[in-house]
């Protein structure tokens, strides 16, 4: 009997014997490290007068900083040496109305993949933004009112307009909404993912969007102060700037292109992202090492495996005693000392999952403890030994260990046969462990399966989580 | 409503008690058949166990009571209402769900660890292996709960190695 229900990927995994080169310890990271490129509409112009490029870039960065699109380079060269340069203006509908024939290029729009969506955009957007004649005075106040009006009119429009909201809106409104998404959505239009573009024509991108989805997108926009047009010290808006640049023959009329919404976090994402638009990439060395599969040396992997096997032995004992068959070992990594070894006691107490037991065993090693534990098969380091002053303290985590010896599970590594549930994951977090290794994922598990608790930004402590992907039982280990 | 306030007032008393013991001022009362069955206050420092939250302490007391009284634990928890001054953390929210508690009433929300909607919603997310979800009523005597926490964090917890144990509590609903 397991704690809760176990996802039985067990059998599938044991049937598959991985090659030595395959990573046996997979870091559990947030999805953003693995997400595919997502594209959004962005206005660009061709720079017709290349000598004015530097000046144009400066003017634009002043009145229209890239903000959440910081990862994009402002200018790109489309082809060879003499081909036109494209310059990023602003996200779709930030200030430029696709129906503004005085400014937006029809020809360029027709060439652009996204132009069909753009041209068929809902008429009320025109209604509320067209009044914005680009005059400098009171632009900001005016536009604030107009966006409110826009939202209102959007609410009251008949549902046919909603059909214009692309499917990607529905997928993304659960995520932290970025400016361009929310504002693009108000115009009844939003970006498509790279996949969508390659798989469907643009018109196929349009799907129904329920009123509820629309509302959440709008909330995102309203809450986002950045969605208001930027006005600079000089009071120049991107629209008035563009009007001048187009008139002067520096810029072509603006048109839309697809650009990557997010900056790349891994080299793989970088390689993929830069295919769509040149981007900056600052490689996070730690993440790079984590995803490389070379975070641990071979001997470290063996050590981890050995501790997990100890946990597995505990799980077997638990099963024999009719308890939940989950085992756990907690190790002071700096001293390579086992502090606690235990297993689930859910047969005695439904809350005594393996991690809860182990955390209490550690407390006992420090002279504390809260649960009634009658099972004498549990181990914890005797109380005095954790305060051994002779023990060399070489850990980098010593700063957390003050005069009074260990504090909770600070700096400790946890080895579990099964992914912990939300309760246990939070218990480990409260206890300040520094790493968790587990073997089997479980249903509703909170370190990878259902949640990734250790990655939630609001939590005050974070730890690394690794899943051991090969089989633990010794007879099945190749080496 | 008045009933909720009255029970929460009791929980507040236990939070006050925790404060005077140098623990994070969170208090709770488990009410069973309109009677106070168990109370809890944070005991992390005393037990050297970071999971000794008020809710866990109170749940444990009910478990012991069930053994003493020879009562069916599952049936008892099914009729319990928890009153707690601060939104249960993700851990406690999970424990409450696994014990089958049907109703949780709390004071102020917990913007750092909250498991009943603030950070995660363990109370009502689909989590079949933890059993059915439970109802939550929030904002009962929230202001009082916030005041107690503010009082606590004015003087840092002397048992923590640094100020990381701070739970910045949200203001009242
Ligand atoms: Zn658990
Ligand atoms: Zn808690």
Tab-separated table of C-alpha atoms and ligand atoms in Angstrom, chain B residues 53 55 89 91-92, ligand 2:
chain	number	residue	atom	x	y	z
B	53	UNK	CA	2.177	24.478	12.940
B	55	UNK	CA	-3.103	23.116	12.648
B	89	UNK	CA	0.097	26.958	4.614
B	91	UNK	CA	1.493	21.745	4.122
B	92	UNK	CA	-1.351	22.221	6.577
C	2	LIG	ZN1	1.064	25.256	8.153
